[in-house]
Each structure stands twice: as structure tokens, then as C-alpha cells.
Amino acid sequence: MNEQVTYSVDLEGVAEVVSALLTTHFTVVVLSPEREDHDGATMNLQSLKPSQGKTTLEFGARVQRVHVDGLGRTKDDIVINTVRDVFTARDFQSVIIKIHEARTRLSKLGCFKDVGVFIDAYNGPDAVDDGIEVTFEVTEVSFLGAKVNTAVGNNEAQFSTGGMLRNIFGRAEEWSCEYTHGTKKTTSFYSTFVKPFHNEASTVLTSSIYQQASEAPWSGYRELDRGILLTLAFNSAPNVQQKLILDGVWRHLTTLSRTTAFAVREQAGHSLKSALRHELHVDKRDDQVFPTDGVSFTLKNELAGLGGDIGFLKNELDMQVNVPLPRDIVLQGALLAGHLLPLRNNKTYVIADRFMLGGPMNIRGFEMAGIGPHSDGCSLGAEMFWAAAIHVYAPLPLLARGGTISEKFRLHGFVNTGNIGDFVLTDNYKQNLHTLLRDMRLSYGAGLAMSLGGFARVELNYCIPLLLQRGDRPNQGLQFGVAANFL
């Protein structure tokens, strides 16, 4: 005897519905609340015929009509392309899965703040025995919006506030203005327009006008940038994102005090930089801050000199590998490297373009930018660097797994090494290796690390510099750091 089961479907419980489908022999009646005829994007699928020889696993169900209620500014075409896939389902299990996927895509469009789904039997003139009618009830995002955020910079906290216009032309376009102030006198203002294209590559075009001021006390200068950014971001494969960035910026460098070294002081003044950058980012880790498995790889290439007086070719590499060990221990290896090659023409570059090395989230056990060439206490940076690290992470003892504290905190042991300088490389690989390893720095230590918002990290470590060179600024003992990018 068949059972009659009635479901009011909440797609967060898809697993339970599908499980019931596979274990129960029944007739399904899915009802939605009483409602009037629907306005919005409507699509029809006609000439459907009942399936023959249905099994419990393949219980016949076909979507014949889709309604989208609540559309105002949002254009019909992107909604239709988003939900079209539900018509390919041919049994109730796949219908539920396809509807859940369509709801997820609608939520990610950036046009809606809430998406509800109701499923009902279709009773139109062209209805078939297993015909289904699906209604997506959406609530669009408000046109005007405001935001207040906290963020983490280079060992500093930042507070930002701003306003935005959302879904301007009906396809999730957004224009925003944002002001940011940091604890170390960093300020910035950005006016940004974002245009998503809703394709398989998740392409997004972003244009910005900005002003940004920052200080580098380790080098004794202040920098004020005013510029224009144009960014094209897209996914070329799963977990692989690429960016093409065109940057035109007018920079003004000034000294922080009268004690700033002459080697820095002589670079003060105005400069104009126009650059084209390409970034490739591959991330297969299971977490951004405390991964237990997976690898990440970032490659950045920048060509400056398209206009203005600044010109160079700059390459940067960032790699990380994580290996799980017994007792929830994780072994991590990391590598950073960078090379700046001046162009052989009338172009130049300034200290803000050079690499700095050392700090509580870089090569630990040294002060910020405390490794490499210095003049009168000011770090001068260099054209080439490399840094490597081995970390061991372990959960806090005596705490149950899965708790809030145990998930956010890790015991942390590390060995860091690296080198920086204006190295001259040749075709002799053995000589190049000797050049890069000569006078390298080494430190080790242990401490406590905490995940901050799932995107940044806070560390309190006891550090011991083991190898250092003349002019370096070591920092043995307790060292505190916070950053979103770390070695």
C-alpha cells in the first residue's frame, strides 16, 4: 500500500528529502502557501510525457514552469540563464538537486538578499502527470547601502566605512566609495565600480580611482599615491584565479623626520608609474589560515614603464604545502621569492618599489624590514630576496576537537630562513646558488597562533635569531604580529 507523504520543501534539508525518496515507496504532494498569479521571469517547457517503468530511485518528476517573484531592477536575462538548468531534471531527486543549485546561483548573483523556493504540482492546460511548477521568491538588495568593516594590514588594524549603490543596471553592478584609516597612520579613499559578467569563468571587471597614504618608519619615508586601477579577474580552472591589472599612479615620497638617511632622502619627490600586472593564484587548501592539507601557489609579474619615469620588471612567487600528520599535527612548508630587474633605458625606480625582508609575520626574530642593507638606521631594501619556512602546528592540549577555541588557536613551532640583496646572477647555476645562500639568515622559535576572521592571523612567538649579518636588526624574545599575508 502506497503511503502519501506531504513535504513543504526547505532546500537546506535536501539531504533528508532525497534520503526519504530512496527509502520510501510513496506518492509525493509538495504544496506551497496560497498565492496569486506570479509576475516576473517565466519560462515554459512543453510537450512533456510521463516516464515509463518508474522506480523508486527514478520517481518521475519534470519541471514544466518556473516563476521568479519579486523582480524589480534585476534583468530577466540573467535570471533565466541562472534557473534554466532545472528543466533538465527527469526524476524528483534530480529536481530537488537542480533547484537547490539554481537557488545557490541566484543567491550568488549579488542581486538578491534572500531567495525562497516553493514547489507545487503543475495544473496548466499542458500539464503532464508528473509535471511540477517551481516558484523562486526573491528579495532584491536595496539600492542604497552602507558598510563598516575592520581589516588587517601590515602588522596594523584598519577601520573602513563607506556607502554603495547596488544592482545599478540590473545585473549586479555596484559603485562604492570607501574610506579606511589604520592604526599606523595609513589612510585610503577608493571610489570603485564593479561589473560582473555572470559567465562560467566568473569574470569581474573593476575600475577604481584612489588615494592612499602610508608610512614606512623602518625606512623613514611617507608615501602618498593617487591613481587609477583597472582590473579584470576570472577563473581559468577550478581553484585557479587570474587577474590582469592596469595601474597608473602619481606617487609622492617625503621624509618622516630630519634623521632620515640621505640614501632615502635623495629619492624623495614625485614620480609617475604606469604598470601592467598579471597575477595567477592557485589555492587547493582546506583553510586559508590553518590549513590541514593542500597547496597554494601565487605568481605575480609586473611590467612598469608604459608611461612616466618609473620602469622595471618585477616577479614574485609565493608557495605553500601542507601535510597532515597523526594527532591533528600539520607540517607546513612555505617559500617566498622576488626579483626586480631595472629597465635599460631612462626609467628608474624608488625605494617603495624595492623588496623588504624581516618582521613578526615574515622572517620572525627580526624587526620589521630588519634584514638587508641599512643606512643610518633606515632599511634600504633590495632588488632580490628569498625566504623559506618550516612550520609545525598542533591543537591546544586538553581541549575537545571541534570547539570554538580549539578551531581558532594553534600551538606553533617554526624555522625561518632567507636572504636579500642586489645579487648578480649569471649562467653558472652553482655560482648562483652559492650567491643566494651566502650570508643567509636563520631564526627559530615557538608560540601561539590565532585565526582572525578566517582570513588573517595573530601570532605571539618567542623567537631566537641564529644567523644574522652586520646591519641587521634582530629581535630576540617575545614578538607579536598580525597580518593577512604571512610566511
GROMACS .gro file of C-alpha atoms in nm:
model
  487
    1MET     CA    1   0.000   0.000   0.000
    2ASN     CA    2   0.141   0.336  -0.101
    3GLU     CA    3   0.196   0.599   0.164
    4GLN     CA    4   0.109   0.963   0.086
    5VAL     CA    5   0.376   1.197   0.217
    6THR     CA    6   0.345   1.575   0.202
    7TYR     CA    7   0.662   1.791   0.203
    8SER     CA    8   0.689   2.166   0.238
    9VAL     CA    9   1.039   2.179   0.092
   10ASP     CA   10   1.313   2.383   0.252
   11LEU     CA   11   1.617   2.333   0.032
   12GLU     CA   12   1.850   2.342   0.331
   13GLY     CA   13   1.703   1.997   0.404
   14VAL     CA   14   1.765   1.849   0.061
   15ALA     CA   15   1.958   1.557   0.205
   16GLU     CA   16   1.662   1.449   0.418
   17VAL     CA   17   1.419   1.470   0.125
   18VAL     CA   18   1.644   1.267  -0.105
   19SER     CA   19   1.705   1.013   0.169
   20ALA     CA   20   1.330   0.969   0.214
   21LEU     CA   21   1.292   0.927  -0.159
   22LEU     CA   22   1.538   0.640  -0.168
   23THR     CA   23   1.388   0.452   0.126
   24THR     CA   24   1.008   0.503   0.096
   25HIS     CA   25   0.753   0.388  -0.161
   26PHE     CA   26   0.507   0.680  -0.180
   27THR     CA   27   0.317   0.943  -0.370
   28VAL     CA   28   0.463   1.292  -0.330
   29VAL     CA   29   0.250   1.603  -0.294
   30VAL     CA   30   0.454   1.921  -0.245
   31LEU     CA   31   0.247   2.226  -0.156
   32SER     CA   32   0.330   2.593  -0.133
   33PRO     CA   33   0.131   2.861   0.053
   34GLU     CA   34  -0.173   3.018  -0.115
   35ARG     CA   35  -0.065   3.281  -0.367
   36GLU     CA   36  -0.197   3.474  -0.664
   37ASP     CA   37  -0.065   3.460  -1.021
   38HIS     CA   38   0.303   3.540  -1.034
   39ASP     CA   39   0.482   3.818  -1.214
   40GLY     CA   40   0.848   3.800  -1.315
   41ALA     CA   41   1.066   3.591  -1.540
   42THR     CA   42   0.853   3.294  -1.658
   43MET     CA   43   0.975   3.002  -1.866
   44ASN     CA   44   0.773   2.715  -2.017
   45LEU     CA   45   0.864   2.360  -2.106
   46GLN     CA   46   0.601   2.195  -2.324
   47SER     CA   47   0.518   1.856  -2.470
   48LEU     CA   48   0.628   1.656  -2.168
   49LYS     CA   49   0.531   1.289  -2.149
   50PRO     CA   50   0.519   1.067  -1.840
   51SER     CA   51   0.813   0.838  -1.796
   52GLN     CA   52   0.758   0.466  -1.820
   53GLY     CA   53   0.872   0.194  -1.579
   54LYS     CA   54   0.947   0.433  -1.293
   55THR     CA   55   1.142   0.300  -0.999
   56THR     CA   56   1.166   0.447  -0.652
   57LEU     CA   57   1.506   0.595  -0.736
   58GLU     CA   58   1.373   0.744  -1.060
   59PHE     CA   59   1.034   0.868  -0.939
   60GLY     CA   60   0.905   1.073  -1.233
   61ALA     CA   61   0.909   1.448  -1.194
   62ARG     CA   62   0.957   1.719  -1.454
   63VAL     CA   63   0.966   2.094  -1.415
   64GLN     CA   64   0.719   2.248  -1.662
   65ARG     CA   65   0.707   2.606  -1.540
   66VAL     CA   66   0.932   2.836  -1.337
   67HIS     CA   67   0.820   3.162  -1.176
   68VAL     CA   68   1.052   3.420  -1.023
   69ASP     CA   69   0.860   3.655  -0.795
   70GLY     CA   70   0.997   3.980  -0.658
   71LEU     CA   71   1.197   4.108  -0.957
   72GLY     CA   72   1.227   4.484  -0.979
   73ARG     CA   73   1.555   4.624  -1.109
   74THR     CA   74   1.709   4.287  -1.194
   75LYS     CA   75   1.703   4.198  -1.564
   76ASP     CA   76   1.518   3.887  -1.681
   77ASP     CA   77   1.803   3.752  -1.893
   78ILE     CA   78   2.047   3.680  -1.609
   79VAL     CA   79   1.768   3.520  -1.403
   80ILE     CA   80   1.658   3.298  -1.692
   81ASN     CA   81   2.017   3.184  -1.756
   82THR     CA   82   2.057   3.109  -1.386
   83VAL     CA   83   1.749   2.886  -1.343
   84ARG     CA   84   1.734   2.728  -1.691
   85ASP     CA   85   1.914   2.413  -1.577
   86VAL     CA   86   1.619   2.296  -1.362
   87PHE     CA   87   1.438   2.186  -1.681
   88THR     CA   88   1.695   1.911  -1.741
   89ALA     CA   89   1.582   1.708  -1.438
   90ARG     CA   90   1.381   1.392  -1.507
   91ASP     CA   91   1.319   1.249  -1.156
   92PHE     CA   92   1.230   1.401  -0.822
   93GLN     CA   93   1.576   1.352  -0.675
   94SER     CA   94   1.745   1.544  -0.957
   95VAL     CA   95   1.468   1.809  -0.947
   96ILE     CA   96   1.546   1.884  -0.583
   97ILE     CA   97   1.920   1.894  -0.653
   98LYS     CA   98   1.883   2.117  -0.961
   99ILE     CA   99   1.654   2.357  -0.774
  100HIS     CA  100   1.900   2.376  -0.487
  101GLU     CA  101   2.183   2.454  -0.731
  102ALA     CA  102   1.970   2.722  -0.902
  103ARG     CA  103   1.888   2.879  -0.567
  104THR     CA  104   2.257   2.888  -0.478
  105ARG     CA  105   2.341   3.057  -0.809
  106LEU     CA  106   2.065   3.313  -0.760
  107SER     CA  107   2.199   3.392  -0.412
  108LYS     CA  108   2.549   3.446  -0.554
  109LEU     CA  109   2.442   3.684  -0.829
  110GLY     CA  110   2.470   3.982  -0.597
  111CYS     CA  111   2.118   4.099  -0.684
  112PHE     CA  112   1.921   3.936  -0.402
  113LYS     CA  113   1.949   3.930  -0.026
  114ASP     CA  114   1.702   3.643   0.016
  115VAL     CA  115   1.588   3.359  -0.212
  116GLY     CA  116   1.300   3.126  -0.119
  117VAL     CA  117   1.171   2.826  -0.315
  118PHE     CA  118   0.825   2.666  -0.337
  119ILE     CA  119   0.739   2.352  -0.534
  120ASP     CA  120   0.384   2.265  -0.643
  121ALA     CA  121   0.212   2.033  -0.887
  122TYR     CA  122   0.161   2.199  -1.225
  123ASN     CA  123  -0.207   2.227  -1.326
  124GLY     CA  124  -0.182   2.420  -1.652
  125PRO     CA  125  -0.356   2.314  -1.976
  126ASP     CA  126  -0.041   2.138  -2.095
  127ALA     CA  127   0.021   1.959  -1.762
  128VAL     CA  128   0.151   1.602  -1.757
  129ASP     CA  129   0.109   1.352  -1.477
  130ASP     CA  130   0.446   1.428  -1.315
  131GLY     CA  131   0.461   1.799  -1.403
  132ILE     CA  132   0.600   2.038  -1.142
  133GLU     CA  133   0.581   2.414  -1.103
  134VAL     CA  134   0.866   2.591  -0.923
  135THR     CA  135   0.847   2.938  -0.773
  136PHE     CA  136   1.155   3.132  -0.662
  137GLU     CA  137   1.057   3.415  -0.431
  138VAL     CA  138   1.339   3.670  -0.423
  139THR     CA  139   1.403   3.988  -0.228
  140GLU     CA  140   1.631   4.228  -0.410
  141VAL     CA  141   1.912   4.408  -0.234
  142SER     CA  142   1.838   4.769  -0.151
  143PHE     CA  143   1.966   5.025  -0.400
  144LEU     CA  144   2.148   5.228  -0.134
  145GLY     CA  145   2.381   5.058   0.111
  146ALA     CA  146   2.640   5.135   0.375
  147LYS     CA  147   2.920   4.929   0.523
  148VAL     CA  148   3.154   4.937   0.818
  149ASN     CA  149   3.445   4.692   0.824
  150THR     CA  150   3.758   4.612   1.016
  151ALA     CA  151   4.058   4.472   0.835
  152VAL     CA  152   4.421   4.378   0.891
  153GLY     CA  153   4.713   4.541   0.712
  154ASN     CA  154   5.089   4.508   0.751
  155ASN     CA  155   5.100   4.448   1.126
  156GLU     CA  156   4.823   4.703   1.183
  157ALA     CA  157   4.447   4.712   1.230
  158GLN     CA  158   4.233   4.910   0.988
  159PHE     CA  159   3.882   5.053   1.011
  160SER     CA  160   3.683   5.133   0.699
  161THR     CA  161   3.344   5.286   0.628
  162GLY     CA  162   3.161   5.381   0.313
  163GLY     CA  163   2.849   5.371   0.102
  164MET     CA  164   2.742   5.199  -0.218
  165LEU     CA  165   2.485   5.180  -0.495
  166ARG     CA  166   2.394   4.817  -0.566
  167ASN     CA  167   2.248   4.639  -0.867
  168ILE     CA  168   2.259   4.968  -1.054
  169PHE     CA  169   2.172   4.847  -1.405
  170GLY     CA  170   2.003   4.521  -1.305
  171ARG     CA  171   2.298   4.286  -1.347
  172ALA     CA  172   2.465   4.317  -1.004
  173GLU     CA  173   2.674   4.622  -1.090
  174GLU     CA  174   2.799   4.812  -0.787
  175TRP     CA  175   2.954   5.152  -0.727
  176SER     CA  176   3.107   5.221  -0.386
  177CYS     CA  177   3.309   5.481  -0.201
  178GLU     CA  178   3.519   5.369   0.095
  179TYR     CA  179   3.746   5.544   0.343
  180THR     CA  180   3.998   5.347   0.551
  181HIS     CA  181   4.208   5.453   0.849
  182GLY     CA  182   4.478   5.237   1.006
  183THR     CA  183   4.640   5.233   1.347
  184LYS     CA  184   4.976   5.320   1.189
  185LYS     CA  185   4.863   5.635   1.007
  186THR     CA  186   4.759   5.450   0.692
  187THR     CA  187   4.466   5.616   0.516
  188SER     CA  188   4.298   5.549   0.185
  189PHE     CA  189   3.997   5.650  -0.020
  190TYR     CA  190   3.863   5.436  -0.303
  191SER     CA  191   3.581   5.500  -0.548
  192THR     CA  192   3.514   5.171  -0.725
  193PHE     CA  193   3.279   5.041  -0.993
  194VAL     CA  194   3.234   4.663  -1.024
  195LYS     CA  195   3.081   4.491  -1.326
  196PRO     CA  196   3.032   4.110  -1.306
  197PHE     CA  197   2.967   3.920  -1.631
  198HIS     CA  198   2.796   3.605  -1.488
  199ASN     CA  199   2.976   3.362  -1.717
  200GLU     CA  200   3.142   3.027  -1.649
  201ALA     CA  201   3.473   3.198  -1.571
  202SER     CA  202   3.309   3.429  -1.312
  203THR     CA  203   3.465   3.728  -1.490
  204VAL     CA  204   3.459   4.057  -1.300
  205LEU     CA  205   3.574   4.396  -1.431
  206THR     CA  206   3.668   4.652  -1.165
  207SER     CA  207   3.771   5.015  -1.210
  208SER     CA  208   3.889   5.237  -0.924
  209ILE     CA  209   4.005   5.589  -0.854
  210TYR     CA  210   4.201   5.604  -0.531
  211GLN     CA  211   4.421   5.799  -0.294
  212GLN     CA  212   4.633   5.615  -0.041
  213ALA     CA  213   4.878   5.740   0.221
  214SER     CA  214   5.111   5.518   0.423
  215GLU     CA  215   5.424   5.541   0.633
  216ALA     CA  216   5.731   5.319   0.637
  217PRO     CA  217   5.902   5.411   0.965
  218TRP     CA  218   6.160   5.135   0.918
  219SER     CA  219   6.283   5.328   0.612
  220GLY     CA  220   6.198   5.681   0.726
  221TYR     CA  221   5.958   5.789   0.449
  222ARG     CA  222   5.592   5.862   0.387
  223GLU     CA  223   5.420   5.778   0.059
  224LEU     CA  224   5.110   5.938  -0.096
  225ASP     CA  225   4.961   5.768  -0.403
  226ARG     CA  226   4.687   5.897  -0.632
  227GLY     CA  227   4.591   5.671  -0.917
  228ILE     CA  228   4.355   5.473  -1.137
  229LEU     CA  229   4.316   5.094  -1.134
  230LEU     CA  230   4.154   4.870  -1.394
  231THR     CA  231   4.128   4.501  -1.301
  232LEU     CA  232   3.995   4.203  -1.496
  233ALA     CA  233   3.959   3.891  -1.276
  234PHE     CA  234   3.847   3.548  -1.396
  235ASN     CA  235   3.870   3.179  -1.307
  236SER     CA  236   4.056   2.978  -1.569
  237ALA     CA  237   4.002   2.644  -1.391
  238PRO     CA  238   3.865   2.518  -1.059
  239ASN     CA  239   4.062   2.681  -0.774
  240VAL     CA  240   4.262   2.885  -1.028
  241GLN     CA  241   4.210   3.261  -1.048
  242GLN     CA  242   4.388   3.506  -1.276
  243LYS     CA  243   4.397   3.885  -1.275
  244LEU     CA  244   4.507   4.142  -1.530
  245ILE     CA  245   4.569   4.481  -1.368
  246LEU     CA  246   4.646   4.815  -1.530
  247ASP     CA  247   4.772   5.069  -1.275
  248GLY     CA  248   4.852   5.434  -1.329
  249VAL     CA  249   4.968   5.617  -1.017
  250TRP     CA  250   5.122   5.950  -0.924
  251ARG     CA  251   5.342   5.898  -0.616
  252HIS     CA  252   5.486   6.150  -0.374
  253LEU     CA  253   5.756   6.040  -0.128
  254THR     CA  254   5.851   6.259   0.169
  255THR     CA  255   6.077   6.201   0.466
  256LEU     CA  256   5.936   6.132   0.811
  257SER     CA  257   6.197   6.330   1.004
  258ARG     CA  258   6.530   6.506   0.981
  259THR     CA  259   6.705   6.186   1.087
  260THR     CA  260   6.601   6.001   0.770
  261ALA     CA  261   6.908   5.867   0.593
  262PHE     CA  262   7.039   6.060   0.293
  263ALA     CA  263   7.010   5.744   0.081
  264VAL     CA  264   6.634   5.762   0.135
  265ARG     CA  265   6.611   6.142   0.131
  266GLU     CA  266   6.758   6.166  -0.218
  267GLN     CA  267   6.470   5.952  -0.352
  268ALA     CA  268   6.202   6.184  -0.213
  269GLY     CA  269   5.980   6.372  -0.454
  270HIS     CA  270   5.723   6.299  -0.724
  271SER     CA  271   5.718   6.005  -0.965
  272LEU     CA  272   5.473   5.873  -1.222
  273LYS     CA  273   5.429   5.499  -1.264
  274SER     CA  274   5.216   5.309  -1.513
  275ALA     CA  275   5.228   4.931  -1.492
  276LEU     CA  276   5.064   4.616  -1.623
  277ARG     CA  277   5.042   4.326  -1.379
  278HIS     CA  278   4.939   3.963  -1.415
  279GLU     CA  279   4.855   3.750  -1.112
  280LEU     CA  280   4.800   3.375  -1.107
  281HIS     CA  281   4.662   3.224  -0.789
  282VAL     CA  282   4.604   2.852  -0.729
  283ASP     CA  283   4.460   2.753  -0.391
  284LYS     CA  284   4.371   2.393  -0.305
  285ARG     CA  285   4.397   2.428   0.073
  286ASP     CA  286   4.109   2.340   0.303
  287ASP     CA  287   4.155   2.661   0.507
  288GLN     CA  288   4.323   2.994   0.447
  289VAL     CA  289   4.474   3.047   0.793
  290PHE     CA  290   4.522   2.698   0.944
  291PRO     CA  291   4.512   2.452   0.652
  292THR     CA  292   4.547   2.084   0.732
  293ASP     CA  293   4.606   1.973   0.374
  294GLY     CA  294   4.657   2.112   0.025
  295VAL     CA  295   4.882   2.353  -0.160
  296SER     CA  296   4.870   2.715  -0.273
  297PHE     CA  297   5.070   2.893  -0.540
  298THR     CA  298   5.079   3.261  -0.636
  299LEU     CA  299   5.282   3.413  -0.919
  300LYS     CA  300   5.288   3.789  -0.986
  301ASN     CA  301   5.451   3.958  -1.284
  302GLU     CA  302   5.462   4.336  -1.322
  303LEU     CA  303   5.595   4.548  -1.606
  304ALA     CA  304   5.629   4.916  -1.520
  305GLY     CA  305   5.736   5.173  -1.777
  306LEU     CA  306   5.439   5.204  -2.011
  307GLY     CA  307   5.449   5.573  -1.926
  308GLY     CA  308   5.602   5.802  -1.667
  309ASP     CA  309   5.955   5.790  -1.526
  310ILE     CA  310   5.939   5.455  -1.341
  311GLY     CA  311   6.039   5.139  -1.523
  312PHE     CA  312   6.119   4.781  -1.414
  313LEU     CA  313   6.020   4.416  -1.448
  314LYS     CA  314   5.917   4.259  -1.119
  315ASN     CA  315   5.842   3.894  -1.043
  316GLU     CA  316   5.715   3.747  -0.715
  317LEU     CA  317   5.650   3.387  -0.607
  318ASP     CA  318   5.456   3.254  -0.306
  319MET     CA  319   5.419   2.879  -0.240
  320GLN     CA  320   5.280   2.675   0.048
  321VAL     CA  321   5.249   2.298   0.104
  322ASN     CA  322   5.063   2.136   0.395
  323VAL     CA  323   5.098   1.775   0.506
  324PRO     CA  324   4.870   1.623   0.773
  325LEU     CA  325   5.037   1.412   1.043
  326PRO     CA  326   4.890   1.194   1.321
  327ARG     CA  327   4.721   1.355   1.625
  328ASP     CA  328   4.597   1.653   1.417
  329ILE     CA  329   4.951   1.783   1.371
  330VAL     CA  330   5.025   1.964   1.044
  331LEU     CA  331   5.364   2.010   0.880
  332GLN     CA  332   5.383   2.315   0.656
  333GLY     CA  333   5.648   2.436   0.413
  334ALA     CA  334   5.646   2.787   0.262
  335LEU     CA  335   5.860   2.974   0.010
  336LEU     CA  336   5.867   3.340  -0.093
  337ALA     CA  337   6.088   3.492  -0.361
  338GLY     CA  338   6.110   3.812  -0.562
  339HIS     CA  339   6.324   3.973  -0.831
  340LEU     CA  340   6.324   4.330  -0.960
  341LEU     CA  341   6.502   4.395  -1.290
  342PRO     CA  342   6.555   4.763  -1.386
  343LEU     CA  343   6.483   4.851  -1.748
  344ARG     CA  344   6.782   4.959  -1.954
  345ASN     CA  345   6.656   5.300  -2.060
  346ASN     CA  346   6.595   5.637  -1.898
  347LYS     CA  347   6.349   5.483  -1.650
  348THR     CA  348   6.429   5.448  -1.280
  349TYR     CA  349   6.267   5.319  -0.960
  350VAL     CA  350   6.245   5.429  -0.596
  351ILE     CA  351   6.271   5.268  -0.254
  352ALA     CA  352   5.896   5.195  -0.249
  353ASP     CA  353   5.948   4.952  -0.540
  354ARG     CA  354   6.223   4.752  -0.369
  355PHE     CA  355   6.174   4.439  -0.156
  356MET     CA  356   6.191   4.444   0.224
  357LEU     CA  357   6.255   4.140   0.444
  358GLY     CA  358   6.207   4.066   0.812
  359GLY     CA  359   5.930   4.112   1.066
  360PRO     CA  360   5.698   3.926   1.305
  361MET     CA  361   5.499   3.767   1.019
  362ASN     CA  362   5.788   3.731   0.776
  363ILE     CA  363   6.128   3.607   0.891
  364ARG     CA  364   6.046   3.606   1.259
  365GLY     CA  365   6.307   3.709   1.513
  366PHE     CA  366   6.390   4.032   1.326
  367GLU     CA  367   6.235   4.377   1.335
  368MET     CA  368   6.013   4.495   1.052
  369ALA     CA  369   6.232   4.518   0.740
  370GLY     CA  370   6.522   4.444   0.972
  371ILE     CA  371   6.717   4.227   0.727
  372GLY     CA  372   6.935   4.361   0.448
  373PRO     CA  373   7.107   4.688   0.358
  374HIS     CA  374   7.063   4.978   0.604
  375SER     CA  375   7.185   5.334   0.618
  376ASP     CA  376   7.170   5.541   0.938
  377GLY     CA  377   6.907   5.307   1.079
  378CYS     CA  378   6.687   5.314   0.767
  379SER     CA  379   6.617   4.998   0.569
  380LEU     CA  380   6.701   5.043   0.201
  381GLY     CA  381   6.555   4.721   0.062
  382ALA     CA  382   6.699   4.530  -0.232
  383GLU     CA  383   6.630   4.403  -0.582
  384MET     CA  384   6.614   4.035  -0.491
  385PHE     CA  385   6.511   3.821  -0.196
  386TRP     CA  386   6.404   3.473  -0.095
  387ALA     CA  387   6.257   3.337   0.227
  388ALA     CA  388   6.159   2.987   0.336
  389ALA     CA  389   5.992   2.842   0.643
  390ILE     CA  390   5.901   2.511   0.803
  391HIS     CA  391   5.611   2.522   1.048
  392VAL     CA  392   5.457   2.264   1.277
  393TYR     CA  393   5.104   2.327   1.403
  394ALA     CA  394   4.931   2.136   1.681
  395PRO     CA  395   4.594   2.184   1.853
  396LEU     CA  396   4.583   2.310   2.210
  397PRO     CA  397   4.605   2.021   2.456
  398LEU     CA  398   4.317   1.919   2.686
  399LEU     CA  399   4.055   2.077   2.457
  400ALA     CA  400   3.788   1.884   2.272
  401ARG     CA  401   3.806   1.885   1.894
  402GLY     CA  402   3.554   2.099   1.709
  403GLY     CA  403   3.518   2.365   1.978
  404THR     CA  404   3.547   2.738   1.910
  405ILE     CA  405   3.875   2.778   2.095
  406SER     CA  406   4.036   2.464   1.952
  407GLU     CA  407   3.945   2.572   1.597
  408LYS     CA  408   4.082   2.927   1.631
  409PHE     CA  409   4.409   2.857   1.816
  410ARG     CA  410   4.717   2.651   1.735
  411LEU     CA  411   5.049   2.584   1.902
  412HIS     CA  412   5.317   2.688   1.658
  413GLY     CA  413   5.680   2.596   1.606
  414PHE     CA  414   5.889   2.730   1.318
  415VAL     CA  415   6.226   2.761   1.149
  416ASN     CA  416   6.266   3.061   0.914
  417THR     CA  417   6.549   3.140   0.677
  418GLY     CA  418   6.612   3.378   0.389
  419ASN     CA  419   6.837   3.630   0.221
  420ILE     CA  420   6.810   3.968   0.049
  421GLY     CA  421   7.043   4.180  -0.161
  422ASP     CA  422   7.125   4.322  -0.503
  423PHE     CA  423   7.252   3.985  -0.620
  424VAL     CA  424   7.408   3.949  -0.964
  425LEU     CA  425   7.319   3.616  -1.124
  426THR     CA  426   7.497   3.452  -1.416
  427ASP     CA  427   7.458   3.140  -1.631
  428ASN     CA  428   7.654   2.940  -1.373
  429TYR     CA  429   7.382   2.776  -1.161
  430LYS     CA  430   7.619   2.654  -0.892
  431GLN     CA  431   7.761   3.003  -0.854
  432ASN     CA  432   7.411   3.147  -0.840
  433LEU     CA  433   7.313   2.905  -0.564
  434HIS     CA  434   7.621   2.997  -0.367
  435THR     CA  435   7.540   3.367  -0.410
  436LEU     CA  436   7.183   3.325  -0.286
  437LEU     CA  437   7.280   3.112   0.016
  438ARG     CA  438   7.582   3.315   0.122
  439ASP     CA  439   7.514   3.529   0.429
  440MET     CA  440   7.163   3.388   0.470
  441ARG     CA  441   6.971   3.450   0.793
  442LEU     CA  442   6.812   3.186   1.016
  443SER     CA  443   6.579   3.201   1.314
  444TYR     CA  444   6.360   2.961   1.507
  445GLY     CA  445   6.103   2.972   1.783
  446ALA     CA  446   5.760   2.871   1.908
  447GLY     CA  447   5.442   3.035   2.022
  448LEU     CA  448   5.067   3.066   1.989
  449ALA     CA  449   4.879   3.148   1.668
  450MET     CA  450   4.515   3.255   1.637
  451SER     CA  451   4.285   3.275   1.335
  452LEU     CA  452   4.129   3.620   1.298
  453GLY     CA  453   3.806   3.618   1.100
  454GLY     CA  454   3.920   3.325   0.887
  455PHE     CA  455   4.141   3.547   0.668
  456ALA     CA  456   4.418   3.685   0.894
  457ARG     CA  457   4.640   3.557   1.171
  458VAL     CA  458   4.765   3.680   1.506
  459GLU     CA  459   5.088   3.537   1.650
  460LEU     CA  460   5.272   3.566   1.979
  461ASN     CA  461   5.607   3.390   1.949
  462TYR     CA  462   5.932   3.355   2.135
  463CYS     CA  463   6.198   3.399   1.866
  464ILE     CA  464   6.570   3.325   1.858
  465PRO     CA  465   6.777   3.465   1.567
  466LEU     CA  466   7.054   3.217   1.496
  467LEU     CA  467   7.225   3.356   1.185
  468LEU     CA  468   7.242   3.728   1.114
  469GLN     CA  469   7.466   3.976   0.936
  470ARG     CA  470   7.610   4.313   1.013
  471GLY     CA  471   7.347   4.585   0.985
  472ASP     CA  472   7.054   4.353   1.061
  473ARG     CA  473   6.815   4.440   1.342
  474PRO     CA  474   6.737   4.122   1.536
  475ASN     CA  475   6.456   4.096   1.788
  476GLN     CA  476   6.516   3.808   2.026
  477GLY     CA  477   6.240   3.727   2.272
  478LEU     CA  478   5.865   3.774   2.254
  479GLN     CA  479   5.735   3.908   1.924
  480PHE     CA  480   5.374   3.995   1.839
  481GLY     CA  481   5.239   4.013   1.485
  482VAL     CA  482   4.912   4.033   1.292
  483ALA     CA  483   4.870   4.015   0.914
  484ALA     CA  484   4.664   3.870   0.633
  485ASN     CA  485   4.978   3.773   0.438
  486PHE     CA  486   5.242   3.577   0.623
  487LEU     CA  487   5.531   3.339   0.568
   0.00000   0.00000   0.00000
